[in-house]
Short mmCIF file of C-alpha atoms and ligand atoms in Angstrom, two decimals:
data_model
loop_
_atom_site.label_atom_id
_atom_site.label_comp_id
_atom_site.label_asym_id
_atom_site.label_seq_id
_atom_site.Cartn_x
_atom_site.Cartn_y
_atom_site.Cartn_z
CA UNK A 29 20.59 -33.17 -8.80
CA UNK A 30 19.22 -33.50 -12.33
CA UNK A 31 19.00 -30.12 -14.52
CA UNK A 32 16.00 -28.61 -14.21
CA UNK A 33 14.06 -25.32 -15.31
CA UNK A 34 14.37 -23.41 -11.82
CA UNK A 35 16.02 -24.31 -8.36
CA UNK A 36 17.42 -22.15 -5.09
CA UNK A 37 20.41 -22.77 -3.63
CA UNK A 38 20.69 -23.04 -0.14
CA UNK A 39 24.43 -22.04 1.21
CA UNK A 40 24.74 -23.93 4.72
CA UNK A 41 27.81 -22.17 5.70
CA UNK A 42 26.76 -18.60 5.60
CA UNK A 43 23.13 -20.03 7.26
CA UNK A 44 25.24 -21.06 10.29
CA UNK A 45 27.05 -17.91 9.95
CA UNK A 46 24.79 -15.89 10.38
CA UNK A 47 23.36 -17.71 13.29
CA UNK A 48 26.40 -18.25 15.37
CA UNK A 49 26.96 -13.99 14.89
CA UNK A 50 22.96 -13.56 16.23
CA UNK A 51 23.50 -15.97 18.79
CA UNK A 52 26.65 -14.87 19.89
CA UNK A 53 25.06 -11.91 20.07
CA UNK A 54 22.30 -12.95 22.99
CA UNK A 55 24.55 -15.36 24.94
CA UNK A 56 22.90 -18.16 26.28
CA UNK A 57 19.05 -16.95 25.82
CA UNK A 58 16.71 -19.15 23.92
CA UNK A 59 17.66 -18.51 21.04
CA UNK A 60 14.45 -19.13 18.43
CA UNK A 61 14.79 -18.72 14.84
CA UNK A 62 11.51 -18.43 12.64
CA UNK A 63 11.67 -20.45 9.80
CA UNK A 64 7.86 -20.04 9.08
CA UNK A 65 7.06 -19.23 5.40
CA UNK A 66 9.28 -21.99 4.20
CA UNK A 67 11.91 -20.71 6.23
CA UNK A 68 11.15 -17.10 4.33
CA UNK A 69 12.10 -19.33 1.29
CA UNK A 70 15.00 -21.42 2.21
CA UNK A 71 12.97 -24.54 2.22
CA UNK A 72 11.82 -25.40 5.75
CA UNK A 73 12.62 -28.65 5.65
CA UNK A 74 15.83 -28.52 4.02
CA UNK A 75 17.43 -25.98 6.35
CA UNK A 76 16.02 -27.27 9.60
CA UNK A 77 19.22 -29.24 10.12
CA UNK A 78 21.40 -26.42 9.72
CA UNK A 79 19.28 -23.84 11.82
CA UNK A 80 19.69 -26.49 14.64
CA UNK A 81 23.21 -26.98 13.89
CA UNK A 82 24.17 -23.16 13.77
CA UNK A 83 22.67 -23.00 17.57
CA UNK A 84 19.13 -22.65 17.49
CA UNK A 85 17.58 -24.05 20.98
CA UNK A 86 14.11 -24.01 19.12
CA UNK A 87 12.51 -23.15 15.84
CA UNK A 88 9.36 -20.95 15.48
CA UNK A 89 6.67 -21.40 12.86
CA UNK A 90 3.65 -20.25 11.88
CA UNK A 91 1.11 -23.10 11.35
CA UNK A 92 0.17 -26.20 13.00
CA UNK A 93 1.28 -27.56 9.28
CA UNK A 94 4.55 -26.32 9.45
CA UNK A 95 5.31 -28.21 12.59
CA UNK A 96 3.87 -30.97 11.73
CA UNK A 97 6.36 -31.15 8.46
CA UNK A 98 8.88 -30.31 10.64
CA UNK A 99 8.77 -33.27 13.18
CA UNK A 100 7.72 -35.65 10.15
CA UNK A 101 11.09 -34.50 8.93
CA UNK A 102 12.90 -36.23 12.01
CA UNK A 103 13.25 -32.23 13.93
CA UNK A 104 13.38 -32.79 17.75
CA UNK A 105 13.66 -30.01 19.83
CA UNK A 106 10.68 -28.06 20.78
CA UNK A 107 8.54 -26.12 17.96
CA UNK A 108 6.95 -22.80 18.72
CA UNK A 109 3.66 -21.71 16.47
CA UNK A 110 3.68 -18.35 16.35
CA UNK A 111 0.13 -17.90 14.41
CA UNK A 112 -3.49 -18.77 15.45
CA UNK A 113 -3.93 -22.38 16.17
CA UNK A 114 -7.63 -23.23 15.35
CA UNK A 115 -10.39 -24.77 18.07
CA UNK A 116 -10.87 -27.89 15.29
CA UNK A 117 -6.60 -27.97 15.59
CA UNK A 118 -5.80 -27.54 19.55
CA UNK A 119 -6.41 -31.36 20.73
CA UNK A 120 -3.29 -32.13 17.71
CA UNK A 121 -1.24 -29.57 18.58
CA UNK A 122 -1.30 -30.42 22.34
CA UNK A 123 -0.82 -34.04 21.63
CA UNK A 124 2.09 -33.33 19.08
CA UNK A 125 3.81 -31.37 21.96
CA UNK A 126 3.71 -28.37 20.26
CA UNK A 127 4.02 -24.85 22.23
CA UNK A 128 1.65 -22.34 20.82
CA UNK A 129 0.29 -18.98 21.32
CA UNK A 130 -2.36 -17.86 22.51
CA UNK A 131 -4.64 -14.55 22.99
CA UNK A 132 -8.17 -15.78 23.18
CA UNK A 133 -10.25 -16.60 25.65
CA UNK A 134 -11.96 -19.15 23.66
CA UNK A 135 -8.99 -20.97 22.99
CA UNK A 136 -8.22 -21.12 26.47
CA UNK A 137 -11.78 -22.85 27.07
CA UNK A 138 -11.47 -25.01 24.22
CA UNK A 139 -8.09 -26.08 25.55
CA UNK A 140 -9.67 -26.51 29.18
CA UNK A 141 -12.38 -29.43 28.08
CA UNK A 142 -8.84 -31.23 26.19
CA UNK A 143 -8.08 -31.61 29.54
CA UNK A 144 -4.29 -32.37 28.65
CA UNK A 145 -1.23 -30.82 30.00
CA UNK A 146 -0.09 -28.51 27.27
CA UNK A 147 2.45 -25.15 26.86
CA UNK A 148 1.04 -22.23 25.82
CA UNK A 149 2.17 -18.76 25.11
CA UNK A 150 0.18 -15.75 25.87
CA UNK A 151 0.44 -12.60 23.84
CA UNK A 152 -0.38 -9.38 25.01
CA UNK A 153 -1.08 -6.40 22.73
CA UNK A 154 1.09 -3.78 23.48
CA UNK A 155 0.91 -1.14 20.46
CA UNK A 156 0.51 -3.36 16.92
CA UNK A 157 -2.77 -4.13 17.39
CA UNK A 158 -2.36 -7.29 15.48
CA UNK A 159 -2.46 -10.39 17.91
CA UNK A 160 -2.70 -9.94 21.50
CA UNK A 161 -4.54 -9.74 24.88
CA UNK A 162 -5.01 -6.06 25.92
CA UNK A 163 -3.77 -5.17 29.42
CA UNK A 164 -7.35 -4.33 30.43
CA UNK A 165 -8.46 -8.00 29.78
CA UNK A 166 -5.48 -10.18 31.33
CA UNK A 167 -7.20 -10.18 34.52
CA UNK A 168 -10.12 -11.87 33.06
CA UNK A 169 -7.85 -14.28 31.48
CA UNK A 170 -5.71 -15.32 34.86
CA UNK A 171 -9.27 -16.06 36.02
CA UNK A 172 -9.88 -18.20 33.30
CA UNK A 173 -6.59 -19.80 33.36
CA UNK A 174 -6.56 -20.36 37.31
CA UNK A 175 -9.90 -22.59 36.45
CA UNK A 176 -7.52 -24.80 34.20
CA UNK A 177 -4.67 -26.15 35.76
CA UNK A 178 -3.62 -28.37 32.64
CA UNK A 179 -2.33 -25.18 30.88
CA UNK A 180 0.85 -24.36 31.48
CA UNK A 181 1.95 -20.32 30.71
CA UNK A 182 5.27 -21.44 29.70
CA UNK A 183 5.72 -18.07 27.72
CA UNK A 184 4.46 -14.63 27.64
CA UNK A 185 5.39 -12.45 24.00
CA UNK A 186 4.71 -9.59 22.46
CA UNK A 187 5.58 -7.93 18.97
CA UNK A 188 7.34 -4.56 17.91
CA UNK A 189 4.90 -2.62 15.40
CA UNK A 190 7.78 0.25 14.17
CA UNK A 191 11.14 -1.37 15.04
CA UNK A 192 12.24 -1.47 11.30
CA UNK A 193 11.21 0.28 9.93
CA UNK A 194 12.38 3.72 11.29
CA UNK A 195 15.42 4.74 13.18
CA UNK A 196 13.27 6.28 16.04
CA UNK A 197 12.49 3.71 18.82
CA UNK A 198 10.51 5.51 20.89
CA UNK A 199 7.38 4.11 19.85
CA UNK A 200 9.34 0.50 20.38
CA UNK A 201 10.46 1.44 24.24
CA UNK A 202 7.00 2.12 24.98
CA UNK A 203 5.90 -1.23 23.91
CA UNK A 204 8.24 -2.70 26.15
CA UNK A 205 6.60 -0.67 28.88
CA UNK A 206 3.25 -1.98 28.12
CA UNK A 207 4.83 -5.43 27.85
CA UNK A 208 6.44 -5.12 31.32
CA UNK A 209 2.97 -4.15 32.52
CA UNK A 210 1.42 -7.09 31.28
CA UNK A 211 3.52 -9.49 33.21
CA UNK A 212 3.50 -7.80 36.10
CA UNK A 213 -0.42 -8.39 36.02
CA UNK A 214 -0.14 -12.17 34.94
CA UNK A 215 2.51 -12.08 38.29
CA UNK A 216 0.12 -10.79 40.45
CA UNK A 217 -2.16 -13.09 39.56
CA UNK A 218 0.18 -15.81 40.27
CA UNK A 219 1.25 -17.10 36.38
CA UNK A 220 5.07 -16.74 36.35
CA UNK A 221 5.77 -17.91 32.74
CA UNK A 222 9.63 -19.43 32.40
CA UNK A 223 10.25 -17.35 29.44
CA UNK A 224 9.12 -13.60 28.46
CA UNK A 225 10.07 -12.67 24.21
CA UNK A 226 9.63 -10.02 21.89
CA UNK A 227 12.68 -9.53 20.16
CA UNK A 228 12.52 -9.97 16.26
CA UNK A 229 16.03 -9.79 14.36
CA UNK A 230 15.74 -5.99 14.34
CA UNK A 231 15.63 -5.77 17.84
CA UNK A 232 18.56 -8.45 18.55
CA UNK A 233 20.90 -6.44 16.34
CA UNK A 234 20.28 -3.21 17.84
CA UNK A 235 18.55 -3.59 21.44
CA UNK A 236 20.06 -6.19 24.01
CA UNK A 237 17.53 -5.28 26.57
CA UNK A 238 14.63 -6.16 24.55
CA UNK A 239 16.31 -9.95 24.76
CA UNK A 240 14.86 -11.33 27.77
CA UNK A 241 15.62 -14.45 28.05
CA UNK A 242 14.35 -15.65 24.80
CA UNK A 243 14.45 -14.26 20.95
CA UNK A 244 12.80 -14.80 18.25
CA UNK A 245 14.97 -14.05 14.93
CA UNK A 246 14.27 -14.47 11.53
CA UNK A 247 15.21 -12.75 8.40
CA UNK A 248 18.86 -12.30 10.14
CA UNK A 249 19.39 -15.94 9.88
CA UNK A 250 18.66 -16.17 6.08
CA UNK A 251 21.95 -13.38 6.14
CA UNK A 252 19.21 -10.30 5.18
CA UNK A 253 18.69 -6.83 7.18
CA UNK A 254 15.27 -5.96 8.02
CA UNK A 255 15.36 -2.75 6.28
CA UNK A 256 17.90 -0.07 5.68
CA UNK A 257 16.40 1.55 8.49
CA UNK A 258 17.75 -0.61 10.94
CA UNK A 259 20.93 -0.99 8.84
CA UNK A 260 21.56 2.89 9.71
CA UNK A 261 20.47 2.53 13.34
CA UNK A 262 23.74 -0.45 13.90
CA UNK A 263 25.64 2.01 11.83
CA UNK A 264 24.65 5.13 14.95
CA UNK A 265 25.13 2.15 17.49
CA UNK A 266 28.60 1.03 16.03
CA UNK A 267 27.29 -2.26 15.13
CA UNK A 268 27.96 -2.41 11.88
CA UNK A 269 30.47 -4.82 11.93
CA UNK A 270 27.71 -7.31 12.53
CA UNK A 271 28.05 -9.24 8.90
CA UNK A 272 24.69 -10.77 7.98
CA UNK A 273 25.58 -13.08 4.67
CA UNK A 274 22.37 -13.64 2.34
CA UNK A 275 22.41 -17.61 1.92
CA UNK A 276 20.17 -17.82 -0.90
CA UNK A 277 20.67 -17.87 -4.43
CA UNK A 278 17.84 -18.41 -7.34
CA UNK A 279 18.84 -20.04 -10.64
CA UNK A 280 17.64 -20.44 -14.00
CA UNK A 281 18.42 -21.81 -17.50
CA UNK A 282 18.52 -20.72 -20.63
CA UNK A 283 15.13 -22.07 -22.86
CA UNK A 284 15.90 -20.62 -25.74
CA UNK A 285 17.91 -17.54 -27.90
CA UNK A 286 16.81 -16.47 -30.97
CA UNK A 287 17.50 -12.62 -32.88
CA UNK A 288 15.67 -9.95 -33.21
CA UNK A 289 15.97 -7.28 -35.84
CA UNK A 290 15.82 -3.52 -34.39
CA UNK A 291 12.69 -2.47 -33.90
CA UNK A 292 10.98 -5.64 -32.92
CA UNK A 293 8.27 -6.00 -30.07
CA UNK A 294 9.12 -8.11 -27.14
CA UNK A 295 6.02 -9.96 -24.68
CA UNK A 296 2.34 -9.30 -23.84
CA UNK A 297 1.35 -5.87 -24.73
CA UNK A 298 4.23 -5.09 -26.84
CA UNK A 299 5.80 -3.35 -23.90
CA UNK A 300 9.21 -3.07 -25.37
CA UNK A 301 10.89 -3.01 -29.09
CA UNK A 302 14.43 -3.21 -29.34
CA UNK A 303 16.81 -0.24 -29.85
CA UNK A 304 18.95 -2.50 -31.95
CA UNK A 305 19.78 -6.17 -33.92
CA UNK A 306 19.07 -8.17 -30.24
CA UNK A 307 19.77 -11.78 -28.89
CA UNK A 308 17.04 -12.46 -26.98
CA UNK A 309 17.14 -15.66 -24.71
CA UNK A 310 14.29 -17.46 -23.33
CA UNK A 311 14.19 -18.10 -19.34
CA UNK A 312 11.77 -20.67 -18.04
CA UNK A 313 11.02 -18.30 -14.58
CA UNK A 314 7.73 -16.46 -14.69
CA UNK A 315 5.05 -14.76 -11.89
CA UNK A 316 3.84 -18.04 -11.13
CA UNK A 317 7.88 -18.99 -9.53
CA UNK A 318 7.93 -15.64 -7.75
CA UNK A 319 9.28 -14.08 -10.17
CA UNK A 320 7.15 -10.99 -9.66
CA UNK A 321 4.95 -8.99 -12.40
CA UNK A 322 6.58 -5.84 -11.31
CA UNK A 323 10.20 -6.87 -12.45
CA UNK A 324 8.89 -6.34 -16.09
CA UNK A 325 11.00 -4.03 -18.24
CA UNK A 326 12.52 -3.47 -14.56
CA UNK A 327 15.40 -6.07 -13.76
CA UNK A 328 18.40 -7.82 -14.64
CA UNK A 329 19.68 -11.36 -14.28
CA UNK A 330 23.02 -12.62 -14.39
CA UNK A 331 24.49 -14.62 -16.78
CA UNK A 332 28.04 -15.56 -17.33
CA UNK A 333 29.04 -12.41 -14.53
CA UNK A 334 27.47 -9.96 -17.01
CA UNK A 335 24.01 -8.07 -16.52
CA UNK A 336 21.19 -9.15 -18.51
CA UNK A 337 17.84 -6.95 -18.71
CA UNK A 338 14.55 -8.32 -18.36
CA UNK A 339 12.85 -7.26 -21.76
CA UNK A 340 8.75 -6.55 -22.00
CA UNK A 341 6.16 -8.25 -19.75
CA UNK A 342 6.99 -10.53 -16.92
CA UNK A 343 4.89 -13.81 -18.42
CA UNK A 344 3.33 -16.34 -15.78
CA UNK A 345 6.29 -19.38 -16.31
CA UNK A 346 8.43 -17.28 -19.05
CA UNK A 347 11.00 -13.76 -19.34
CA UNK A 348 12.80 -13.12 -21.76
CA UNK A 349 16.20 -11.05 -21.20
CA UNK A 350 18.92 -9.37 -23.24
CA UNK A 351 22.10 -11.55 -23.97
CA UNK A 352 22.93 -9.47 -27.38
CA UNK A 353 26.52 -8.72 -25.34
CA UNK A 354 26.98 -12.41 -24.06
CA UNK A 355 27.92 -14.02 -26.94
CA UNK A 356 29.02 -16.95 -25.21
CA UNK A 357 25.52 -17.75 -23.68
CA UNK A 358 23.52 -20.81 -24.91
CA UNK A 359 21.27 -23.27 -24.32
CA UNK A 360 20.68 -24.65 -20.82
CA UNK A 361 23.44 -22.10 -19.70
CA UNK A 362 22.99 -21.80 -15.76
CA UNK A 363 21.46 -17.69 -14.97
CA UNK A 364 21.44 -16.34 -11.84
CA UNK A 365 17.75 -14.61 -10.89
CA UNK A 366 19.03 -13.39 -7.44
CA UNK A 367 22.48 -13.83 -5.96
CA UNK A 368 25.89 -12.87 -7.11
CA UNK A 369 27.94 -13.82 -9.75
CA UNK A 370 31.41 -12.23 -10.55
CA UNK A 371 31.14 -8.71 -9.71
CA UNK A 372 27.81 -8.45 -10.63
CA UNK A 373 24.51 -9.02 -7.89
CA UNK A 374 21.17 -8.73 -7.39
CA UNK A 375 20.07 -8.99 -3.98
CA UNK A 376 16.85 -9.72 -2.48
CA UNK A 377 17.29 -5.95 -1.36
CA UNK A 378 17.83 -5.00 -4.81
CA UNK A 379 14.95 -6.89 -6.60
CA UNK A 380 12.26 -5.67 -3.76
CA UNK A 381 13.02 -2.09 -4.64
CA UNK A 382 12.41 -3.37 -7.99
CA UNK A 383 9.11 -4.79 -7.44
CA UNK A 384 8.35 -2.50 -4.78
CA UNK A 385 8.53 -4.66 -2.28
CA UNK A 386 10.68 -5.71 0.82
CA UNK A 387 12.98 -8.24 0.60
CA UNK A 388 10.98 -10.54 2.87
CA UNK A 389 8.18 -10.99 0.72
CA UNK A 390 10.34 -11.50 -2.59
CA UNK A 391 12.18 -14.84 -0.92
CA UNK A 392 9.10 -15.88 0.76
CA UNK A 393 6.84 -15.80 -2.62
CA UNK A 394 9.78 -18.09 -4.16
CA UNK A 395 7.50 -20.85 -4.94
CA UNK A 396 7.69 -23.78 -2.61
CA UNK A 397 7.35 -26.58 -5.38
CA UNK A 398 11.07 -24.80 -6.61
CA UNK A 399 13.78 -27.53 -5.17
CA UNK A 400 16.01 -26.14 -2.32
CA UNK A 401 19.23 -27.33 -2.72
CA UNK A 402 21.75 -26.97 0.24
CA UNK A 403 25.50 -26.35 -1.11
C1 PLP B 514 8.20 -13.48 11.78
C2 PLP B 514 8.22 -13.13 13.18
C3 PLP B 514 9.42 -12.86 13.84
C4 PLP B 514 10.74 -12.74 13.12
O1 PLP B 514 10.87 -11.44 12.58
P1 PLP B 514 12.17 -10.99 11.75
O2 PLP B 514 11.95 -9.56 11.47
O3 PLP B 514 12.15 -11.82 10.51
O4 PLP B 514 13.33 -11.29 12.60
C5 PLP B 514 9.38 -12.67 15.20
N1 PLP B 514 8.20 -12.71 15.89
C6 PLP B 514 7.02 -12.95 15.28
C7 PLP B 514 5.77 -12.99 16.07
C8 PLP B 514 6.99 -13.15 13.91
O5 PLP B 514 5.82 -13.37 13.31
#
């Protein structure tokens, strides 16, 4: 690849890593990763391969778009879209082959006048109150489906609203109760999906009963933890020697360096003036990469093994950052904006706290037109 201002690498053996230790984890479930969100940054299309390679059985996304990239991109096995599929969409995604989910009624009439065999998912609401039929309305919707004998209930899901984020799973078990429920109703009324899934990474590290006979893992994958919540729940569970390995790294260059006398003002708003005689480089990374607005004043980078500090305002395609003791830095000198370097690292862990975020959102807002490189 040719130099260029920004670029994530991609590193395919602690990808597969991580998804032979999930797998191996559920055994010989279905095991589906999400790589919605540009694979929460990896590059969808770019780490497809490995995904399928490291085990995956099938891939979950979030947009009719996503799958479509992904079987323009050569990706055979079967694609799961995990968010709402639009009326003015359905007739493509059943043609495409495409299993979706699905929670309204409408959807299910709009899918009955395509008149085409199709897979569908059904979601029931069982304590997020996000997507999701409500136990009190399933019957209504085995009516509905019993009128249209093209749509297949291939899968029934449901999603965890506090598994994560807190080291009490009561409210989690309860869900699984109301999720239980819910198929017991579609049963009754004769719709015997093949496959029944709820569990999200957190859930596969720590609950093997909430695997069914199908997952649905993401963040694990990219070698992250959901939280430090459900770090110190594997730690109680003596799972800790599960070893997630992050598989991204974000790099930079150097723009320019140029000194600064003490007592100079740094960026937009003259948010910081140096403490002392500074070498100041240049990085072509702003807000507009991902690089969020919060990291001003607020961050490091790495460059050369050594810490860096990000000095005054974050800009929109610009930082600038401290090099005054990395004398040996210059010009188009590679920087590391998250990822490890020597003994020094900043993990996506690390720069969410930062930006007061989770780590999810800061590798998913990496921006998409970045190259992903796989090394
Ligand atoms: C994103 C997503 C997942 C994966 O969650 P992780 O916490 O990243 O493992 C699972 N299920 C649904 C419905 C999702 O939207």
């Amino acid at each position: 690849m040719k130099k260029q201002k920004t670029w994530v690498e991609v590193s395919k053996d602690n990808l597969i890593h991580n998804i032979q230790t999930l797998k191996g984890l559920v055994g010989d479930r279905v095991f589906c990763p999400a790589v919605k969100a540009n694979a929460y940054g990896h590059g969808i299309v770019e780490v497809a391969p490995y995904v399928l390679t490291g085990g995956a059985d099938w891939l979950a996304v979030d947009a009719l778009f996503e799958a479509k990239k992904l079987k323009e991109s050569g990706i055979e096995s079967p694609i799961y879209i995990m968010g709402y599929v639009l009326n003015n969409e359905l007739k493509e995604a059943v043609k495409e082959g495409f299993r979706f989910v699905v929670y309204n009624k409408e959807t299910i009439i709009e899918l009955g006048k395509i008149s085409r065999d199709c897979n569908i998912h059904l979601k029931i609401e069982t304590g997020n109150n996000r997507q999701g039929i409500a136990l009190g309305d399933l019957p209504e919707i085995v009516d509905l489906l019993s009128k249209n004998p093209c749509i297949n209930v291939e899968g029934v899901a449901t999603h965890f609203a506090d598994i994560e984020d807190t080291t009490d799973h009561s409210y989690a078990e309860e869900q699984i109760e109301n999720f239980k429920k819910g198929i017991e109703i579609l049963e009754n009324g004769g719709v015997r999906p093949a496959y029944a899934h709820c569990a999200n990474t957190a859930a596969v590290i720590l609950f093997p009963h909430t695997y069914l006979n199908f997952v649905r893992a993401g963040i694990g994958i990219y070698g992250m933890w959901p939280s430090n919540e459900t770090y110190v729940s594997a730690v109680k569970a003596n799972k800790a020697d599960i070893e997630l390995r992050p598989a991204l790294t974000w790099k930079t260059i150097i723009a320019q360096i140029k000194n600064l006398k003490e007592g100079e003002y740094i960026g937009y708003g003259r948010t910081y003036r140096t403490t002392h005689d500074t070498r100041l480089a240049v990085l072509p990374v702003g807000y507009y990469d991902g690089y969020d607005r919060g990291l001003s004043n607020n961050a490091f980078v790495i460059i050369h093994g050594k810490r860096a500090p990000v000095r005054g305002r974050v800009c929109m395609n610009m930082i600038m950052v401290d090099v005054t003791h990395i004398p040996e830095a210059k010009v188009e000198d590679e920087v590391i904006l998250l990822g490890k370097d020597g003994g020094e690292k900043v993990s996506a862990e690390l720069m969410g706290s930062w930006a007061n975020t989770i780590n999810y959102e800061i590798t998913t807002r990496i921006n998409e037109r970045i190259p992903r490189v796989i090394v």
